[in-house]
Amino acid sequence: MGMKAKVAFGAVVGIVVIGAVSANAGGDDKDGGARGGDKGSSASAEHKSGGQKGSGGAKAAEEEKAALGGDGEYQVGSDVKPGTYRTTGNTDDMCYWERAKDASGELDSMLANDNVSGTSYVTVKPTDKLFKSSGCKDWEAVDLKAKGTPGSSMDGDGGMYKVGTDIAPGTYKSTGNTDDSCYWERTKDADHGLNSIIANNNVSGTAVVTISPSDAYFKTNDCGDWKKA
């Protein structure tokens, strides 16, 4: 499958509100994730890699960060360890990733997938068999216990933000959205599965959303910048 040949399996192609913003809504997230990476965000979390540990130095840091290359197909358990991974700096929806239950390449082998601009997180499960990445920046392993200084504002095209690490919980407001192009999503994990979404919406004009401390991630695409109210 080419990087742009995304299939609507557990993911919504186009900007669509999934269900009635329900935790049990069918479908995944809006196609494309988010744009622009972390630019403009006040988030200053220090993401710690789950890669090799040891003495400092540029080489060691580089080895820790590049847990996975942005292009390749990786067998879970041998090429890639189960865990949560993060990619940043992707542009123009050119990054495509896929979790699969086998290597058949058939439609029913897909567990979750997405086209990404900006930052994305994804959790590779022990039961997954294959992880595919095409056109993405390198993936770094995420230490879910890493501490940071959560920001109180977000780039409206920033992608996925980890709640409590990248951004602080609270009520946020975004203005200047047009033509229902702003899409936001609150999720309980980075599985991108059918039941990951807590709530979501397509917005024209001003958007207001309350991010709960129990939320895992917040996704924003084509919105005006968000500021905590």
mmCIF file of C-alpha atoms in Angstrom:
data_model
loop_
_atom_site.group_PDB
_atom_site.id
_atom_site.type_symbol
_atom_site.label_atom_id
_atom_site.label_comp_id
_atom_site.label_asym_id
_atom_site.label_seq_id
_atom_site.Cartn_x
_atom_site.Cartn_y
_atom_site.Cartn_z
ATOM 1 C CA MET A 1 0.000 0.000 0.000
ATOM 2 C CA GLY A 2 1.378 3.379 -0.933
ATOM 3 C CA MET A 3 1.690 6.077 1.627
ATOM 4 C CA LYS A 4 -1.293 7.933 0.209
ATOM 5 C CA ALA A 5 -3.450 4.858 -0.375
ATOM 6 C CA LYS A 6 -4.977 4.999 3.039
ATOM 7 C CA VAL A 7 -7.997 2.749 3.498
ATOM 8 C CA ALA A 8 -10.854 3.622 5.806
ATOM 9 C CA PHE A 9 -10.444 0.899 8.381
ATOM 10 C CA GLY A 10 -10.950 2.099 11.915
ATOM 11 C CA ALA A 11 -10.218 5.560 10.591
ATOM 12 C CA VAL A 12 -12.332 8.230 8.986
ATOM 13 C CA VAL A 13 -11.389 9.488 5.560
ATOM 14 C CA GLY A 14 -12.108 13.205 5.442
ATOM 15 C CA ILE A 15 -13.175 15.380 8.328
ATOM 16 C CA VAL A 16 -16.120 13.671 9.967
ATOM 17 C CA VAL A 17 -17.554 13.751 13.464
ATOM 18 C CA ILE A 18 -17.514 10.195 14.727
ATOM 19 C CA GLY A 19 -20.789 9.107 16.272
ATOM 20 C CA ALA A 20 -22.250 11.520 18.763
ATOM 21 C CA VAL A 21 -18.903 12.308 20.374
ATOM 22 C CA SER A 22 -19.224 9.064 22.272
ATOM 23 C CA ALA A 23 -16.563 6.930 23.870
ATOM 24 C CA ASN A 24 -18.084 3.985 22.048
ATOM 25 C CA ALA A 25 -18.171 5.711 18.679
ATOM 26 C CA GLY A 26 -17.285 3.511 15.733
ATOM 27 C CA GLY A 27 -14.369 4.587 13.599
ATOM 28 C CA ASP A 28 -11.047 6.129 14.290
ATOM 29 C CA ASP A 29 -9.724 9.586 13.778
ATOM 30 C CA LYS A 30 -9.951 12.117 11.043
ATOM 31 C CA ASP A 31 -7.695 11.463 8.080
ATOM 32 C CA GLY A 32 -4.457 13.325 8.233
ATOM 33 C CA GLY A 33 -3.850 13.688 11.956
ATOM 34 C CA ALA A 34 -2.572 17.230 12.294
ATOM 35 C CA ARG A 35 -0.274 19.674 10.626
ATOM 36 C CA GLY A 36 2.857 21.530 11.533
ATOM 37 C CA GLY A 37 4.369 19.517 14.395
ATOM 38 C CA ASP A 38 4.874 21.292 17.710
ATOM 39 C CA LYS A 39 5.693 24.710 16.289
ATOM 40 C CA GLY A 40 4.147 27.572 18.189
ATOM 41 C CA SER A 41 3.186 25.433 21.167
ATOM 42 C CA SER A 42 4.156 26.425 24.653
ATOM 43 C CA ALA A 43 4.456 22.775 25.551
ATOM 44 C CA SER A 44 7.951 22.064 26.799
ATOM 45 C CA ALA A 45 7.782 18.437 27.856
ATOM 46 C CA GLU A 46 11.005 16.480 27.795
ATOM 47 C CA HIS A 47 10.190 13.206 26.060
ATOM 48 C CA LYS A 48 12.558 10.496 27.169
ATOM 49 C CA SER A 49 13.397 7.813 24.667
ATOM 50 C CA GLY A 50 12.865 4.183 25.479
ATOM 51 C CA GLY A 51 15.970 3.260 23.512
ATOM 52 C CA GLN A 52 19.449 2.403 24.732
ATOM 53 C CA LYS A 53 20.698 3.923 27.931
ATOM 54 C CA GLY A 54 24.248 4.698 28.859
ATOM 55 C CA SER A 55 26.783 7.440 28.708
ATOM 56 C CA GLY A 56 25.880 10.758 27.162
ATOM 57 C CA GLY A 57 27.096 12.186 23.901
ATOM 58 C CA ALA A 58 25.599 12.985 20.535
ATOM 59 C CA LYS A 59 25.947 9.432 19.236
ATOM 60 C CA ALA A 60 24.163 7.885 22.206
ATOM 61 C CA ALA A 61 21.397 10.486 22.015
ATOM 62 C CA GLU A 62 20.935 9.813 18.307
ATOM 63 C CA GLU A 63 20.719 6.069 18.908
ATOM 64 C CA GLU A 64 18.124 6.603 21.617
ATOM 65 C CA LYS A 65 15.936 8.879 19.531
ATOM 66 C CA ALA A 66 15.829 6.877 16.309
ATOM 67 C CA ALA A 67 14.032 3.817 17.616
ATOM 68 C CA LEU A 68 12.437 3.277 14.183
ATOM 69 C CA GLY A 69 13.119 4.680 10.761
ATOM 70 C CA GLY A 70 10.330 6.568 9.067
ATOM 71 C CA ASP A 71 10.293 4.192 6.095
ATOM 72 C CA GLY A 72 9.976 0.453 6.519
ATOM 73 C CA GLU A 73 7.943 -2.548 7.576
ATOM 74 C CA TYR A 74 8.840 -3.877 11.021
ATOM 75 C CA GLN A 75 7.979 -7.211 12.614
ATOM 76 C CA VAL A 76 6.704 -6.702 16.137
ATOM 77 C CA GLY A 77 8.821 -8.492 18.710
ATOM 78 C CA SER A 78 11.951 -8.731 16.571
ATOM 79 C CA ASP A 79 12.315 -5.469 14.615
ATOM 80 C CA VAL A 80 10.234 -3.318 16.928
ATOM 81 C CA LYS A 81 9.327 -3.795 20.562
ATOM 82 C CA PRO A 82 5.753 -3.232 21.724
ATOM 83 C CA GLY A 83 5.331 0.238 23.179
ATOM 84 C CA THR A 84 4.365 3.806 22.364
ATOM 85 C CA TYR A 85 6.238 5.744 19.675
ATOM 86 C CA ARG A 86 6.240 9.366 18.568
ATOM 87 C CA THR A 87 7.070 11.039 15.255
ATOM 88 C CA THR A 88 7.333 14.796 14.701
ATOM 89 C CA GLY A 89 7.837 17.271 11.899
ATOM 90 C CA ASN A 90 5.762 15.486 9.252
ATOM 91 C CA THR A 91 4.178 17.693 6.570
ATOM 92 C CA ASP A 92 1.442 17.541 3.942
ATOM 93 C CA ASP A 93 -0.068 14.229 5.101
ATOM 94 C CA MET A 94 2.880 12.388 3.555
ATOM 95 C CA CYS A 95 3.493 10.224 6.633
ATOM 96 C CA TYR A 96 1.513 6.980 6.596
ATOM 97 C CA TRP A 97 1.597 4.330 9.327
ATOM 98 C CA GLU A 98 -0.243 1.084 9.844
ATOM 99 C CA ARG A 99 -0.612 -1.533 12.563
ATOM 100 C CA ALA A 100 -1.357 -4.981 11.101
ATOM 101 C CA LYS A 101 -2.274 -8.411 12.431
ATOM 102 C CA ASP A 102 -0.296 -10.189 9.696
ATOM 103 C CA ALA A 103 1.900 -9.534 6.672
ATOM 104 C CA SER A 104 -0.644 -10.532 4.017
ATOM 105 C CA GLY A 105 -1.174 -6.948 2.868
ATOM 106 C CA GLU A 106 -4.913 -7.565 2.642
ATOM 107 C CA LEU A 107 -7.497 -5.066 3.864
ATOM 108 C CA ASP A 108 -8.644 -7.191 6.774
ATOM 109 C CA SER A 109 -5.074 -7.405 8.104
ATOM 110 C CA MET A 110 -5.146 -3.742 9.186
ATOM 111 C CA LEU A 111 -5.772 -2.993 12.841
ATOM 112 C CA ALA A 112 -5.359 0.812 12.614
ATOM 113 C CA ASN A 113 -3.762 3.334 10.269
ATOM 114 C CA ASP A 114 -3.419 7.051 9.624
ATOM 115 C CA ASN A 115 -2.022 9.692 7.287
ATOM 116 C CA VAL A 116 -0.166 12.210 9.430
ATOM 117 C CA SER A 117 0.920 15.807 9.293
ATOM 118 C CA GLY A 118 2.743 17.140 12.322
ATOM 119 C CA THR A 119 3.161 15.019 15.439
ATOM 120 C CA SER A 120 1.679 11.600 16.017
ATOM 121 C CA TYR A 121 1.783 8.990 18.747
ATOM 122 C CA VAL A 122 0.973 5.326 18.196
ATOM 123 C CA THR A 123 1.017 2.357 20.541
ATOM 124 C CA VAL A 124 2.271 -0.901 19.046
ATOM 125 C CA LYS A 125 0.730 -3.815 20.961
ATOM 126 C CA PRO A 126 2.342 -7.177 21.738
ATOM 127 C CA THR A 127 -0.417 -8.860 19.716
ATOM 128 C CA ASP A 128 0.399 -6.796 16.591
ATOM 129 C CA LYS A 129 2.464 -8.608 13.972
ATOM 130 C CA LEU A 130 3.629 -5.781 11.714
ATOM 131 C CA PHE A 131 4.145 -2.023 11.897
ATOM 132 C CA LYS A 132 4.442 -0.108 8.627
ATOM 133 C CA SER A 133 5.745 3.434 8.210
ATOM 134 C CA SER A 134 6.123 5.363 4.964
ATOM 135 C CA GLY A 135 7.209 8.958 4.422
ATOM 136 C CA CYS A 136 7.432 9.636 8.163
ATOM 137 C CA LYS A 137 10.120 11.228 10.259
ATOM 138 C CA ASP A 138 11.948 8.773 12.509
ATOM 139 C CA TRP A 139 9.963 7.340 15.416
ATOM 140 C CA GLU A 140 11.254 7.667 18.966
ATOM 141 C CA ALA A 141 10.215 5.401 21.811
ATOM 142 C CA VAL A 142 8.207 7.285 24.436
ATOM 143 C CA ASP A 143 8.706 6.897 28.167
ATOM 144 C CA LEU A 144 5.133 7.254 29.392
ATOM 145 C CA LYS A 145 6.440 8.166 32.844
ATOM 146 C CA ALA A 146 8.555 11.037 31.527
ATOM 147 C CA LYS A 147 8.082 14.348 33.281
ATOM 148 C CA GLY A 148 7.696 17.668 31.556
ATOM 149 C CA THR A 149 6.264 21.148 31.879
ATOM 150 C CA PRO A 150 2.825 20.995 30.237
ATOM 151 C CA GLY A 151 1.959 23.963 28.044
ATOM 152 C CA SER A 152 -1.205 26.062 28.183
ATOM 153 C CA SER A 153 -1.444 26.741 24.443
ATOM 154 C CA MET A 154 -1.270 24.648 21.287
ATOM 155 C CA ASP A 155 -0.604 25.107 17.609
ATOM 156 C CA GLY A 156 -3.941 24.453 15.897
ATOM 157 C CA ASP A 157 -2.135 22.224 13.390
ATOM 158 C CA GLY A 158 0.174 20.693 15.978
ATOM 159 C CA GLY A 159 -1.036 17.115 15.812
ATOM 160 C CA MET A 160 -1.278 14.926 18.910
ATOM 161 C CA TYR A 161 -0.422 16.280 22.344
ATOM 162 C CA LYS A 162 0.076 14.073 25.393
ATOM 163 C CA VAL A 163 -2.103 15.364 28.208
ATOM 164 C CA GLY A 164 -0.167 16.168 31.364
ATOM 165 C CA THR A 165 3.153 16.098 29.514
ATOM 166 C CA ASP A 166 2.759 18.221 26.377
ATOM 167 C CA ILE A 167 -0.313 20.174 27.478
ATOM 168 C CA ALA A 168 -2.088 20.795 30.762
ATOM 169 C CA PRO A 169 -5.703 19.704 31.288
ATOM 170 C CA GLY A 170 -8.291 22.477 31.225
ATOM 171 C CA THR A 171 -10.640 24.370 28.950
ATOM 172 C CA TYR A 172 -9.154 25.657 25.692
ATOM 173 C CA LYS A 173 -10.503 28.065 23.086
ATOM 174 C CA SER A 174 -9.640 28.343 19.403
ATOM 175 C CA THR A 175 -10.878 31.049 17.007
ATOM 176 C CA GLY A 176 -10.820 31.751 13.298
ATOM 177 C CA ASN A 177 -11.790 28.350 11.936
ATOM 178 C CA THR A 178 -13.677 28.286 8.627
ATOM 179 C CA ASP A 179 -15.608 25.776 6.500
ATOM 180 C CA ASP A 180 -15.705 23.103 9.208
ATOM 181 C CA SER A 181 -11.999 22.566 8.594
ATOM 182 C CA CYS A 182 -11.067 22.467 12.284
ATOM 183 C CA TYR A 183 -11.072 18.954 13.708
ATOM 184 C CA TRP A 184 -10.316 18.106 17.336
ATOM 185 C CA GLU A 185 -10.299 14.834 19.218
ATOM 186 C CA ARG A 186 -9.893 13.662 22.811
ATOM 187 C CA THR A 187 -8.604 10.098 23.178
ATOM 188 C CA LYS A 188 -8.012 7.632 25.972
ATOM 189 C CA ASP A 189 -4.955 6.026 24.361
ATOM 190 C CA ALA A 190 -2.739 5.985 21.270
ATOM 191 C CA ASP A 191 -4.066 2.686 19.902
ATOM 192 C CA HIS A 192 -6.133 4.513 17.254
ATOM 193 C CA GLY A 193 -8.649 1.704 17.661
ATOM 194 C CA LEU A 194 -12.409 1.741 17.423
ATOM 195 C CA ASN A 195 -12.866 2.642 21.073
ATOM 196 C CA SER A 196 -9.981 5.077 21.510
ATOM 197 C CA ILE A 197 -12.045 8.229 20.950
ATOM 198 C CA ILE A 198 -13.664 9.898 23.947
ATOM 199 C CA ALA A 199 -15.070 12.877 22.012
ATOM 200 C CA ASN A 200 -14.474 14.776 18.777
ATOM 201 C CA ASN A 201 -15.900 17.537 16.609
ATOM 202 C CA ASN A 202 -15.651 19.451 13.332
ATOM 203 C CA VAL A 203 -15.815 23.181 13.983
ATOM 204 C CA SER A 204 -16.454 26.351 12.001
ATOM 205 C CA GLY A 205 -15.807 29.576 13.897
ATOM 206 C CA THR A 206 -14.879 29.484 17.569
ATOM 207 C CA ALA A 207 -14.139 26.142 19.225
ATOM 208 C CA VAL A 208 -14.136 25.441 22.961
ATOM 209 C CA VAL A 209 -13.140 22.103 24.485
ATOM 210 C CA THR A 210 -12.397 20.892 27.999
ATOM 211 C CA ILE A 211 -9.518 18.436 28.201
ATOM 212 C CA SER A 212 -9.835 16.183 31.230
ATOM 213 C CA PRO A 213 -6.885 15.100 33.401
ATOM 214 C CA SER A 214 -7.908 11.526 32.617
ATOM 215 C CA ASP A 215 -7.574 12.069 28.849
ATOM 216 C CA ALA A 216 -4.448 10.550 27.327
ATOM 217 C CA TYR A 217 -4.069 12.665 24.163
ATOM 218 C CA PHE A 218 -5.589 15.626 22.346
ATOM 219 C CA LYS A 219 -5.472 15.885 18.552
ATOM 220 C CA THR A 220 -5.946 19.123 16.601
ATOM 221 C CA ASN A 221 -6.004 19.605 12.837
ATOM 222 C CA ASP A 222 -6.595 22.777 10.766
ATOM 223 C CA CYS A 223 -7.747 24.754 13.800
ATOM 224 C CA GLY A 224 -6.776 28.189 14.989
ATOM 225 C CA ASP A 225 -4.240 28.167 17.813
ATOM 226 C CA TRP A 226 -5.631 27.026 21.137
ATOM 227 C CA LYS A 227 -5.224 28.953 24.384
ATOM 228 C CA LYS A 228 -6.256 27.849 27.834
ATOM 229 C CA ALA A 229 -9.226 29.841 29.087
#
